[in-house]
Amino acid sequence: MKDIKILRGGLIFVFGVGIIIVIFKFPQHTNQLNLIAIIFTFAVLIWYAYDTHRIANETVAQTELTTMPIMSLYIRNVDGINEVDENRRRDKINKLKQYAITQEVDNGINPSPYYIALRNMGNGPSFNVEIESEHFKAEKYQTRFFAPNGDEHAVKIIKKPNDKIRNVNELKGEAFIIKCRSFLGKEYKYKYKINDVAEKAVEFIK
């Protein structure tokens, strides 16, 4: 980039000096030389405008790249919550049970030990987070805003249109799309497939 600017500046300088020398040496061609100088100046302005636009676009792209949100999907076990204080641990577990994947036990629908968690692994915040698949949708989010660098929250998933999940294996092989926006307003999509809930096996697709 620096070498190109030096070359461009050198060309402009050489051309300018050449025009001045020719004007003094051949004054009868002043009009023609002035026209050439005007055309050259116009070309240089176009060159500068294009270069400035390109640099601005590269700057925006670089900013977006370093601050983009990267959303990931996990299967978590409610009983796997680690807290030094037992009361805080129980409180966290009770809150997360609201988001647990449901299952049928003894003819009743109850929370399973598992829930789906979304995490922002990127360096920028993630706004307006949504998750959906062909057969399932989000009923409730802990939050739809995720701070950068590992902020994680649970999401409650139900069957479409508005049915409870009766077996965690219903999610096996289901592909989920996570949508979000960066602070610059650009939309991102991430696709994951749940291979096995009990094994907490999730595969990144794209």
mmCIF file of C-alpha atoms in Angstrom:
data_model
loop_
_atom_site.group_PDB
_atom_site.id
_atom_site.type_symbol
_atom_site.label_atom_id
_atom_site.label_comp_id
_atom_site.label_asym_id
_atom_site.label_seq_id
_atom_site.Cartn_x
_atom_site.Cartn_y
_atom_site.Cartn_z
ATOM 1 C CA MET A 1 0.000 0.000 0.000
ATOM 2 C CA LYS A 2 2.801 2.423 0.970
ATOM 3 C CA ASP A 3 4.836 1.543 -2.155
ATOM 4 C CA ILE A 4 1.803 2.231 -4.394
ATOM 5 C CA LYS A 5 1.299 5.659 -2.814
ATOM 6 C CA ILE A 6 4.989 6.520 -3.301
ATOM 7 C CA LEU A 7 4.859 5.373 -6.953
ATOM 8 C CA ARG A 8 1.685 7.364 -7.587
ATOM 9 C CA GLY A 9 3.157 10.486 -5.986
ATOM 10 C CA GLY A 10 6.341 10.076 -8.026
ATOM 11 C CA LEU A 11 4.420 9.772 -11.286
ATOM 12 C CA ILE A 12 2.396 12.886 -10.523
ATOM 13 C CA PHE A 13 5.555 14.835 -9.660
ATOM 14 C CA VAL A 14 7.403 13.719 -12.804
ATOM 15 C CA PHE A 15 4.415 14.509 -15.019
ATOM 16 C CA GLY A 16 3.985 17.955 -13.416
ATOM 17 C CA VAL A 17 7.644 18.838 -13.844
ATOM 18 C CA GLY A 18 7.531 17.589 -17.441
ATOM 19 C CA ILE A 19 4.502 19.782 -18.261
ATOM 20 C CA ILE A 20 6.216 22.868 -16.804
ATOM 21 C CA ILE A 21 9.412 22.248 -18.768
ATOM 22 C CA VAL A 22 7.539 21.689 -22.036
ATOM 23 C CA ILE A 23 5.415 24.834 -21.526
ATOM 24 C CA PHE A 24 8.525 26.974 -21.090
ATOM 25 C CA LYS A 25 10.313 25.310 -23.998
ATOM 26 C CA PHE A 26 7.353 25.235 -26.393
ATOM 27 C CA PRO A 27 5.059 28.147 -25.455
ATOM 28 C CA GLN A 28 3.171 27.794 -28.772
ATOM 29 C CA HIS A 29 1.690 24.504 -27.475
ATOM 30 C CA THR A 30 0.464 25.908 -24.161
ATOM 31 C CA ASN A 31 -3.258 25.332 -24.902
ATOM 32 C CA GLN A 32 -2.760 21.708 -25.841
ATOM 33 C CA LEU A 33 -0.566 21.113 -22.791
ATOM 34 C CA ASN A 34 -3.114 22.773 -20.506
ATOM 35 C CA LEU A 35 -5.777 20.416 -21.865
ATOM 36 C CA ILE A 36 -3.527 17.416 -21.213
ATOM 37 C CA ALA A 37 -2.847 18.685 -17.684
ATOM 38 C CA ILE A 38 -6.597 19.072 -17.002
ATOM 39 C CA ILE A 39 -7.309 15.550 -18.282
ATOM 40 C CA PHE A 40 -4.470 14.144 -16.192
ATOM 41 C CA THR A 41 -5.669 16.009 -13.084
ATOM 42 C CA PHE A 42 -9.188 14.643 -13.603
ATOM 43 C CA ALA A 43 -7.795 11.107 -13.951
ATOM 44 C CA VAL A 44 -5.779 11.531 -10.752
ATOM 45 C CA LEU A 45 -8.878 12.729 -8.869
ATOM 46 C CA ILE A 46 -10.819 9.656 -10.040
ATOM 47 C CA TRP A 47 -7.908 7.466 -8.970
ATOM 48 C CA TYR A 48 -7.829 9.098 -5.540
ATOM 49 C CA ALA A 49 -11.616 8.788 -5.121
ATOM 50 C CA TYR A 50 -11.549 5.093 -5.997
ATOM 51 C CA ASP A 51 -8.593 4.452 -3.703
ATOM 52 C CA THR A 52 -10.246 6.282 -0.804
ATOM 53 C CA HIS A 53 -13.461 4.301 -1.302
ATOM 54 C CA ARG A 54 -11.541 1.019 -1.406
ATOM 55 C CA ILE A 55 -9.596 1.839 1.755
ATOM 56 C CA ALA A 56 -12.811 2.812 3.555
ATOM 57 C CA ASN A 57 -14.434 -0.497 2.573
ATOM 58 C CA GLU A 58 -11.370 -2.436 3.705
ATOM 59 C CA THR A 59 -11.425 -0.604 7.047
ATOM 60 C CA VAL A 60 -15.109 -1.449 7.600
ATOM 61 C CA ALA A 61 -14.495 -5.084 6.613
ATOM 62 C CA GLN A 62 -11.530 -5.323 8.991
ATOM 63 C CA THR A 63 -13.545 -3.777 11.828
ATOM 64 C CA GLU A 64 -16.409 -6.197 11.181
ATOM 65 C CA LEU A 65 -14.036 -9.160 11.071
ATOM 66 C CA THR A 66 -12.427 -8.335 14.414
ATOM 67 C CA THR A 67 -15.715 -7.555 16.191
ATOM 68 C CA MET A 68 -18.121 -10.070 14.624
ATOM 69 C CA PRO A 69 -20.222 -12.304 16.897
ATOM 70 C CA ILE A 70 -19.670 -16.053 16.590
ATOM 71 C CA MET A 71 -22.619 -17.985 17.982
ATOM 72 C CA SER A 72 -22.285 -21.607 19.054
ATOM 73 C CA LEU A 73 -24.782 -24.202 20.300
ATOM 74 C CA TYR A 74 -24.292 -26.591 23.208
ATOM 75 C CA ILE A 75 -26.250 -29.280 25.013
ATOM 76 C CA ARG A 76 -25.812 -28.738 28.760
ATOM 77 C CA ASN A 77 -26.691 -30.867 31.756
ATOM 78 C CA VAL A 78 -28.589 -29.011 34.481
ATOM 79 C CA ASP A 79 -26.914 -31.124 37.156
ATOM 80 C CA GLY A 80 -23.503 -30.144 35.825
ATOM 81 C CA ILE A 81 -23.700 -26.596 37.203
ATOM 82 C CA ASN A 82 -20.622 -25.782 39.267
ATOM 83 C CA GLU A 83 -20.899 -23.280 42.100
ATOM 84 C CA VAL A 84 -18.891 -23.090 45.319
ATOM 85 C CA ASP A 85 -21.944 -21.915 47.224
ATOM 86 C CA GLU A 86 -24.558 -24.690 47.329
ATOM 87 C CA ASN A 87 -27.486 -22.276 47.663
ATOM 88 C CA ARG A 88 -26.395 -20.375 44.563
ATOM 89 C CA ARG A 89 -25.972 -23.700 42.747
ATOM 90 C CA ARG A 90 -29.524 -24.789 43.586
ATOM 91 C CA ASP A 91 -30.879 -21.399 42.582
ATOM 92 C CA LYS A 92 -29.111 -21.624 39.212
ATOM 93 C CA ILE A 93 -30.376 -25.165 38.620
ATOM 94 C CA ASN A 94 -33.967 -24.157 39.398
ATOM 95 C CA LYS A 95 -33.744 -21.246 36.961
ATOM 96 C CA LEU A 96 -32.256 -23.384 34.203
ATOM 97 C CA LYS A 97 -34.928 -26.075 34.640
ATOM 98 C CA GLN A 98 -37.356 -23.564 33.098
ATOM 99 C CA TYR A 99 -35.385 -24.021 29.847
ATOM 100 C CA ALA A 100 -34.900 -27.807 30.056
ATOM 101 C CA ILE A 101 -35.838 -30.024 27.126
ATOM 102 C CA THR A 102 -39.007 -31.814 28.163
ATOM 103 C CA GLN A 103 -39.621 -35.546 28.168
ATOM 104 C CA GLU A 104 -42.530 -37.872 28.914
ATOM 105 C CA VAL A 105 -42.223 -39.768 32.196
ATOM 106 C CA ASP A 106 -45.070 -41.864 33.669
ATOM 107 C CA ASN A 107 -47.609 -40.323 31.294
ATOM 108 C CA GLY A 108 -46.558 -36.818 32.324
ATOM 109 C CA ILE A 109 -44.362 -34.199 30.644
ATOM 110 C CA ASN A 110 -41.404 -33.251 32.844
ATOM 111 C CA PRO A 111 -38.092 -31.434 32.422
ATOM 112 C CA SER A 112 -35.179 -33.613 31.346
ATOM 113 C CA PRO A 113 -31.673 -33.002 32.747
ATOM 114 C CA TYR A 114 -30.696 -31.323 29.438
ATOM 115 C CA TYR A 115 -31.111 -27.859 27.976
ATOM 116 C CA ILE A 116 -29.834 -26.001 24.925
ATOM 117 C CA ALA A 117 -27.371 -23.193 25.541
ATOM 118 C CA LEU A 118 -26.163 -20.552 23.092
ATOM 119 C CA ARG A 119 -22.765 -18.919 23.506
ATOM 120 C CA ASN A 120 -21.088 -15.981 21.794
ATOM 121 C CA MET A 121 -17.466 -16.952 21.094
ATOM 122 C CA GLY A 122 -16.710 -13.837 19.050
ATOM 123 C CA ASN A 123 -14.994 -10.590 19.976
ATOM 124 C CA GLY A 124 -18.099 -8.477 19.336
ATOM 125 C CA PRO A 125 -21.547 -8.386 20.951
ATOM 126 C CA SER A 126 -24.435 -10.307 19.409
ATOM 127 C CA PHE A 127 -27.874 -8.689 19.077
ATOM 128 C CA ASN A 128 -31.375 -10.011 18.232
ATOM 129 C CA VAL A 129 -30.370 -13.649 18.561
ATOM 130 C CA GLU A 130 -32.863 -16.177 17.190
ATOM 131 C CA ILE A 131 -32.787 -19.951 16.880
ATOM 132 C CA GLU A 132 -35.048 -22.146 14.787
ATOM 133 C CA SER A 133 -35.145 -25.429 12.892
ATOM 134 C CA GLU A 134 -37.532 -27.196 10.545
ATOM 135 C CA HIS A 135 -39.455 -28.923 13.346
ATOM 136 C CA PHE A 136 -38.600 -26.891 16.470
ATOM 137 C CA LYS A 137 -38.646 -23.280 17.619
ATOM 138 C CA ALA A 138 -37.654 -21.173 20.618
ATOM 139 C CA GLU A 139 -40.394 -20.583 23.156
ATOM 140 C CA LYS A 140 -38.310 -18.524 25.568
ATOM 141 C CA TYR A 141 -34.827 -16.984 25.711
ATOM 142 C CA GLN A 142 -32.875 -16.067 28.833
ATOM 143 C CA THR A 143 -31.786 -13.098 26.753
ATOM 144 C CA ARG A 144 -31.371 -12.251 23.071
ATOM 145 C CA PHE A 145 -28.279 -10.147 23.702
ATOM 146 C CA PHE A 146 -24.926 -11.867 24.153
ATOM 147 C CA ALA A 147 -21.801 -10.064 25.298
ATOM 148 C CA PRO A 148 -18.531 -11.015 23.555
ATOM 149 C CA ASN A 149 -15.950 -13.607 24.583
ATOM 150 C CA GLY A 150 -18.010 -16.457 25.971
ATOM 151 C CA ASP A 151 -21.323 -15.050 27.182
ATOM 152 C CA GLU A 152 -23.720 -18.015 27.456
ATOM 153 C CA HIS A 153 -27.475 -18.273 28.031
ATOM 154 C CA ALA A 154 -30.172 -20.940 27.858
ATOM 155 C CA VAL A 155 -33.044 -21.177 25.398
ATOM 156 C CA LYS A 156 -36.309 -23.114 25.728
ATOM 157 C CA ILE A 157 -37.076 -25.252 22.657
ATOM 158 C CA ILE A 158 -40.501 -26.691 21.778
ATOM 159 C CA LYS A 159 -41.937 -28.548 18.788
ATOM 160 C CA LYS A 160 -43.758 -26.652 16.090
ATOM 161 C CA PRO A 161 -46.374 -25.337 16.147
ATOM 162 C CA ASN A 162 -46.685 -25.300 19.970
ATOM 163 C CA ASP A 163 -46.123 -28.807 21.277
ATOM 164 C CA LYS A 164 -43.923 -30.095 24.064
ATOM 165 C CA ILE A 165 -41.053 -32.466 23.347
ATOM 166 C CA ARG A 166 -41.864 -35.970 24.639
ATOM 167 C CA ASN A 167 -38.474 -37.574 24.076
ATOM 168 C CA VAL A 168 -35.043 -35.942 23.882
ATOM 169 C CA ASN A 169 -34.225 -38.246 20.958
ATOM 170 C CA GLU A 170 -36.714 -36.264 18.856
ATOM 171 C CA LEU A 171 -33.915 -33.692 18.511
ATOM 172 C CA LYS A 172 -31.463 -36.253 17.110
ATOM 173 C CA GLY A 173 -30.280 -35.200 13.655
ATOM 174 C CA GLU A 174 -32.113 -31.857 13.786
ATOM 175 C CA ALA A 175 -30.299 -28.890 12.230
ATOM 176 C CA PHE A 176 -30.695 -25.522 13.965
ATOM 177 C CA ILE A 177 -29.951 -22.104 12.491
ATOM 178 C CA ILE A 178 -28.835 -19.328 14.830
ATOM 179 C CA LYS A 179 -29.359 -15.805 13.498
ATOM 180 C CA CYS A 180 -27.876 -12.665 15.021
ATOM 181 C CA ARG A 181 -26.662 -9.165 14.208
ATOM 182 C CA SER A 182 -23.398 -7.396 14.942
ATOM 183 C CA PHE A 183 -23.229 -3.871 16.383
ATOM 184 C CA LEU A 184 -22.743 -2.649 12.797
ATOM 185 C CA GLY A 185 -26.095 -4.199 11.862
ATOM 186 C CA LYS A 186 -24.728 -7.026 9.703
ATOM 187 C CA GLU A 187 -26.659 -10.311 9.940
ATOM 188 C CA TYR A 188 -24.894 -13.599 10.609
ATOM 189 C CA LYS A 189 -26.194 -17.165 10.432
ATOM 190 C CA TYR A 190 -24.678 -20.266 12.011
ATOM 191 C CA LYS A 191 -25.946 -23.805 11.461
ATOM 192 C CA TYR A 192 -25.530 -26.698 13.903
ATOM 193 C CA LYS A 193 -26.829 -30.266 14.014
ATOM 194 C CA ILE A 194 -27.698 -32.086 17.224
ATOM 195 C CA ASN A 195 -26.342 -35.627 16.857
ATOM 196 C CA ASP A 196 -27.156 -36.917 20.329
ATOM 197 C CA VAL A 197 -28.660 -35.112 23.329
ATOM 198 C CA ALA A 198 -27.566 -37.601 26.007
ATOM 199 C CA GLU A 199 -23.994 -37.518 24.664
ATOM 200 C CA LYS A 200 -24.208 -33.724 24.269
ATOM 201 C CA ALA A 201 -22.931 -34.216 20.716
ATOM 202 C CA VAL A 202 -23.364 -31.158 18.479
ATOM 203 C CA GLU A 203 -21.883 -30.716 15.010
ATOM 204 C CA PHE A 204 -21.081 -27.380 13.370
ATOM 205 C CA ILE A 205 -22.310 -27.354 9.758
ATOM 206 C CA LYS A 206 -21.682 -23.840 8.487
#
